[in-house]
Amino acid sequence: MAQVLAVDPRRCTGCRTCELVCSHAKTGQFRPTQSAIRRVTVLDDLGFQPWCCLQCTDAECVQVCPVQAIRRTPEGWLEVDPDSCIGCSLCSLVCPFGNIRVIEGYATKCDLCGGDPLCVRWCPRNALAVDEAANLAEAKAAASAAAYRKLIADQRGGCGVKRVQ
Amino acid sequence: MHETADMVLTVDLSEGTVHRSPLDQSIRDSLLGGAGAALHLLWETMPVGSDPLSAESAVVLGVGALVGTPYPGAAKVSAAFRSPVLASVDGMHWIGCSVAGGRDLGLALRGAGIGYLVIKGRSSQPVYLSIEDGEARLESAADLWGRADAEETAQVLKARYGGAAGVITIGPAGENGVRFAMAFVDQAHSLGRGGFGAVLGSKGLKAVVVRGTKGISAADPERLLAVASRVRDRVAAWPGLEKWSKLGMGAGWSIFQYTQYPGKWPRSVWDRLYGEHVRAESVDQLIACAACAMGCRIKWRIKGGRFDGEVGHGSPFGKSATSGQLLDVADYRDMLHLVTVCNRLGMCFYTFTRMVDWLTNLYRDGRLTRGDTGGVELRRTFDCYEELAWQTAKREGVGRLIAEGWVGVQRELGLDPQEYWYGGICKGTDFIYDARAAKVHPLMLMFVTNPRPHHGGGHSLSTGPGKTVGELIAQMREWGAPVERLFREAPVPEIDVGRCTKYVEDAMMVRNMLGVCSMYSAFGMERMGDLAEAYAALTGRDVGVDGLMEAGERAFNLKKLLNAREGFNRRFDAVPRLWLRPMVSPEGVEVCTDYFRNRAFGEKEFEEALTAYYQERGWDPDTGLPKREKFSQLGLTRYL
Ligand code: SF4
Ligand code: SF4
Ligand code: SF4
């Protein structure tokens, strides 16, 4: 099953540690503007949103690439082969989320660091996690179901069953 | 070595010119970066005795050496400037170096390849400075000046230049020359207690916005990442982390309710009105500086009350709790709103609320009349306090008087600020702590000995309360301090607070040169050895702990020299008279004591501590100024 990088904006402090370590791994320099993961600032109420490639199943970037430089690994995520990439920026133009960019001639995107992402290891707030999307959804469903049950209980004094007086 | 660290960008606002030049390598080697090199550049740029709000005054920003790396809390930018605060009735002004963190400013300056920013002159029209990958331009600020507050200006510029652009902004208080106006960095961090915002305003400079795409290379990146991980592991193992990650700095209430107790309300009442539960219900999210593994700022959202739903950012709990008690404001939500108002207006909440406390009490007692206030009634109500904030920032009504600061009021009305009953004042500047509550440790004495009467990020294990003498000795020994001379363990533990202050100041200066946060050292998560290793890994220059501490001493002496050149001497390092009087509170009588609360600290003890401080510094205890030998020893003779 395909793995994704899950981001939790409620935990993110905006510290950009993820950008610093990612850019170092990708470019050899601490260069946050060239990181594959980005901490986006939401300006209207000052919130932070880590933002990163979603390893789409039916990926626009893969389809548009004229030289097939973006390939799926056996583990299921997408990697750019820099030797094939011609730096045409088409992938960058079609990605619906702004998650792939051409930096110094090559397309750069999150490749999950080969399965053990640095940003996940370095994020001081556990705002990032890597897992199969299905597991993440399962966990989220369990959490929201529990929250829903609590809400109902608070409102009705029972497990969703309205008491007849 | 990273190639971009040393570039100095000089902006002359009168001429409208921009000039780039590399920093002299000998300065980089002897003063490391950040605050150290910024003080040097200020020395070179600013004429002696100039009016801080005139065109000839200058400010220098310096990016700390480690900023731009993932070293925890390496985000700090220092600002060296001459304060518009009146230090004396005859118009003296201290020169100091202020420091701020930020998510984006430090990284953006690094990305633009700028290590230092020198700003001088005065623009005839309101402008903001934009720096994009080293290209600097002055842009019209006509749409912002007089219209947008500090927060709105930051939002406008981040929308214009991208959310990762670093910004410094001022509000109306800075535009109107309020002597305690501040600047704000990246919306959530204040910069320049002591009127930095007014200096920018006097230059017609509404804001600085920076973005850049360059990177920095470390001499030994693996080693740098290893040191950073080591410090982060200590953070992760810290028992206080869980509470901290919910409240940020607000987690410190259990200590704070003793060290910052103003002595008016019983502690139980204070706890009920301002304690931990009110913090928990207002925190919306934590906000960190770049590379910080903790995050101490918050975004808060007021729950209920008149200001329901209002959002603010920064670090509001401590200051609002103390000032709330001083001003008799029972609803903490009103005080959170007042923090937001002061932040947006761009002025120091501490100075503003304490001056208002002082003046409204004098008015109530009939020592100040409507004749003095220009007809404005100074009532002790929240609505009046808020109205005064607006008047101050706009210099309207009685705000014209408040905007002149403590000594300004003294000049105008002959009232003595030393009579104010909480905190303490030195060189015209109010302290945020009162030593009668906090007890006399180096952080307190620094308010007196530091040319800029502020702690300046001097937090360390040795300045927190409740440490054992063994812990203090261990930290000072690691700094290479002569601990035999500084401590006695038996029969009762004693610290020589005067002598220890020297080392705390030097260690603070090291952190401000490297641009790292003092929080890690305050909680014992970082040792000076980590900093020496990180600096070596980044630059390839292995100067060790001794080399760092010597550079810290050098830079501190340079700061002293800048002030000596203005005429400051020991006479100005005056312990506030307030500290010599008992604080009578519902909890009993609080007096100054030594750190371990074994003996009282009176006038004689303070004078002895100051003398010991000057001696440990190798300065003349009579004048309080550095001696020639000190300059030769530290390689500072070029400044004589
Ligand atoms: S780069 Fe964009 S389109 Fe391609 S897989 Fe990632 S998110 Fe999808
Ligand atoms: S490291 Fe974590 S907390 Fe920091 S910006 Fe990235 S996602 Fe947010
Ligand atoms: S502890 Fe606070 S001031 Fe220090 S680096 Fe972290 S967020 Fe910034």
PDB file of C-alpha atoms in Angstrom, chain A residues 9-25 27-34 39-48 104 118-126, chain B residues 3 68-70 103-104 107 155 158-159 163-164 186-188 212-218 221-222 224-225 228-229 232 245 285-295 299 301 311 313:
ATOM      1  CA  PRO A   9      -1.319  21.602  11.350  1.00  0.00           C
ATOM      2  CA  ARG A  10      -2.653  21.765  14.925  1.00  0.00           C
ATOM      3  CA  ARG A  11       0.689  20.588  16.222  1.00  0.00           C
ATOM      4  CA  CYS A  12       2.910  22.653  13.919  1.00  0.00           C
ATOM      5  CA  THR A  13       4.699  25.634  15.560  1.00  0.00           C
ATOM      6  CA  GLY A  14       6.032  26.949  12.267  1.00  0.00           C
ATOM      7  CA  CYS A  15       9.658  26.293  13.274  1.00  0.00           C
ATOM      8  CA  ARG A  16      10.905  25.275   9.805  1.00  0.00           C
ATOM      9  CA  THR A  17      13.183  22.574  11.180  1.00  0.00           C
ATOM     10  CA  CYS A  18      11.663  20.242   8.588  1.00  0.00           C
ATOM     11  CA  GLU A  19      12.678  22.626   5.799  1.00  0.00           C
ATOM     12  CA  LEU A  20      16.212  22.983   7.152  1.00  0.00           C
ATOM     13  CA  VAL A  21      16.947  19.263   7.409  1.00  0.00           C
ATOM     14  CA  CYS A  22      15.147  18.365   4.174  1.00  0.00           C
ATOM     15  CA  SER A  23      16.989  20.981   2.146  1.00  0.00           C
ATOM     16  CA  HIS A  24      20.274  19.832   3.603  1.00  0.00           C
ATOM     17  CA  ALA A  25      19.588  16.252   2.547  1.00  0.00           C
ATOM     18  CA  THR A  27      20.993  20.096  -1.696  1.00  0.00           C
ATOM     19  CA  GLY A  28      23.853  19.704   0.793  1.00  0.00           C
ATOM     20  CA  GLN A  29      23.062  23.159   2.142  1.00  0.00           C
ATOM     21  CA  PHE A  30      20.716  24.477   4.791  1.00  0.00           C
ATOM     22  CA  ARG A  31      18.458  26.195   2.342  1.00  0.00           C
ATOM     23  CA  PRO A  32      14.861  26.224   3.521  1.00  0.00           C
ATOM     24  CA  THR A  33      13.431  27.729   0.348  1.00  0.00           C
ATOM     25  CA  GLN A  34      14.554  24.596  -1.546  1.00  0.00           C
ATOM     26  CA  ARG A  39       5.832  25.125   6.233  1.00  0.00           C
ATOM     27  CA  VAL A  40       3.180  27.301   4.657  1.00  0.00           C
ATOM     28  CA  THR A  41       2.042  30.304   6.709  1.00  0.00           C
ATOM     29  CA  VAL A  42      -1.663  31.016   6.654  1.00  0.00           C
ATOM     30  CA  LEU A  43      -1.711  34.754   7.040  1.00  0.00           C
ATOM     31  CA  ASP A  44      -5.237  35.678   8.007  1.00  0.00           C
ATOM     32  CA  ASP A  45      -5.037  34.162  11.471  1.00  0.00           C
ATOM     33  CA  LEU A  46      -1.360  33.200  11.614  1.00  0.00           C
ATOM     34  CA  GLY A  47      -1.532  29.454  11.291  1.00  0.00           C
ATOM     35  CA  PHE A  48       1.047  27.015   9.991  1.00  0.00           C
ATOM     36  CA  GLU A 104      18.794  24.193 -10.304  1.00  0.00           C
ATOM     37  CA  LEU A 118      14.202  13.211   8.008  1.00  0.00           C
ATOM     38  CA  CYS A 119      11.467  15.782   8.591  1.00  0.00           C
ATOM     39  CA  VAL A 120       9.434  13.238  10.556  1.00  0.00           C
ATOM     40  CA  ARG A 121      12.466  12.393  12.672  1.00  0.00           C
ATOM     41  CA  TRP A 122      13.347  16.054  13.296  1.00  0.00           C
ATOM     42  CA  CYS A 123       9.927  17.627  13.764  1.00  0.00           C
ATOM     43  CA  PRO A 124       9.989  18.552  17.451  1.00  0.00           C
ATOM     44  CA  ARG A 125       6.201  18.485  17.735  1.00  0.00           C
ATOM     45  CA  ASN A 126       5.284  15.191  16.076  1.00  0.00           C
TER      46      ASN A 126
ATOM     47  CA  GLU B   3      30.161  32.485   2.216  1.00  0.00           C
ATOM     48  CA  GLY B  68      20.182  29.298   9.358  1.00  0.00           C
ATOM     49  CA  THR B  69      21.190  25.916  10.762  1.00  0.00           C
ATOM     50  CA  PRO B  70      18.926  23.430  12.581  1.00  0.00           C
ATOM     51  CA  ARG B 103      10.359  32.208  12.417  1.00  0.00           C
ATOM     52  CA  ASP B 104      11.502  33.885   9.259  1.00  0.00           C
ATOM     53  CA  LEU B 107      16.532  32.682   7.820  1.00  0.00           C
ATOM     54  CA  GLN B 155       0.353  40.899   7.273  1.00  0.00           C
ATOM     55  CA  LYS B 158       3.925  38.917   4.100  1.00  0.00           C
ATOM     56  CA  ALA B 159       1.044  38.826   1.668  1.00  0.00           C
ATOM     57  CA  GLY B 163       4.594  33.943   4.090  1.00  0.00           C
ATOM     58  CA  ALA B 164       8.240  32.954   4.567  1.00  0.00           C
ATOM     59  CA  ASP B 186       7.372  38.119  12.225  1.00  0.00           C
ATOM     60  CA  GLN B 187       4.249  39.260  14.127  1.00  0.00           C
ATOM     61  CA  ALA B 188       4.938  37.384  17.349  1.00  0.00           C
ATOM     62  CA  GLY B 212      16.209  35.144  -0.180  1.00  0.00           C
ATOM     63  CA  THR B 213      16.944  31.751  -1.619  1.00  0.00           C
ATOM     64  CA  LYS B 214      20.612  31.188  -0.841  1.00  0.00           C
ATOM     65  CA  GLY B 215      21.730  28.391   1.429  1.00  0.00           C
ATOM     66  CA  ILE B 216      24.564  27.977   3.855  1.00  0.00           C
ATOM     67  CA  SER B 217      27.107  25.188   3.957  1.00  0.00           C
ATOM     68  CA  ALA B 218      28.619  23.941   7.169  1.00  0.00           C
ATOM     69  CA  PRO B 221      27.419  19.292   8.645  1.00  0.00           C
ATOM     70  CA  GLU B 222      27.267  15.831  10.205  1.00  0.00           C
ATOM     71  CA  LEU B 224      26.572  20.088  13.425  1.00  0.00           C
ATOM     72  CA  LEU B 225      23.518  17.841  13.102  1.00  0.00           C
ATOM     73  CA  ALA B 228      21.800  19.739  17.424  1.00  0.00           C
ATOM     74  CA  SER B 229      20.369  16.243  18.031  1.00  0.00           C
ATOM     75  CA  ARG B 232      17.131  18.123  21.188  1.00  0.00           C
ATOM     76  CA  SER B 245       3.843  21.953  24.816  1.00  0.00           C
ATOM     77  CA  GLN B 285      -1.496  27.115  19.194  1.00  0.00           C
ATOM     78  CA  LEU B 286       2.221  27.340  19.967  1.00  0.00           C
ATOM     79  CA  ILE B 287       4.477  29.542  17.846  1.00  0.00           C
ATOM     80  CA  ALA B 288       8.211  28.922  17.654  1.00  0.00           C
ATOM     81  CA  CYS B 289      11.292  30.615  16.342  1.00  0.00           C
ATOM     82  CA  ALA B 290      13.169  29.020  13.462  1.00  0.00           C
ATOM     83  CA  ALA B 291      14.708  25.684  14.437  1.00  0.00           C
ATOM     84  CA  CYS B 292      13.306  25.863  17.964  1.00  0.00           C
ATOM     85  CA  ALA B 293      12.524  22.493  19.475  1.00  0.00           C
ATOM     86  CA  MET B 294      10.175  23.969  22.082  1.00  0.00           C
ATOM     87  CA  GLY B 295       8.278  27.068  20.990  1.00  0.00           C
ATOM     88  CA  LYS B 299      -1.449  32.360  19.426  1.00  0.00           C
ATOM     89  CA  ARG B 301      -7.959  33.352  21.410  1.00  0.00           C
ATOM     90  CA  VAL B 311      -6.744  36.638  18.561  1.00  0.00           C
ATOM     91  CA  HIS B 313       0.260  36.443  19.354  1.00  0.00           C
TER      92      HIS B 313
END
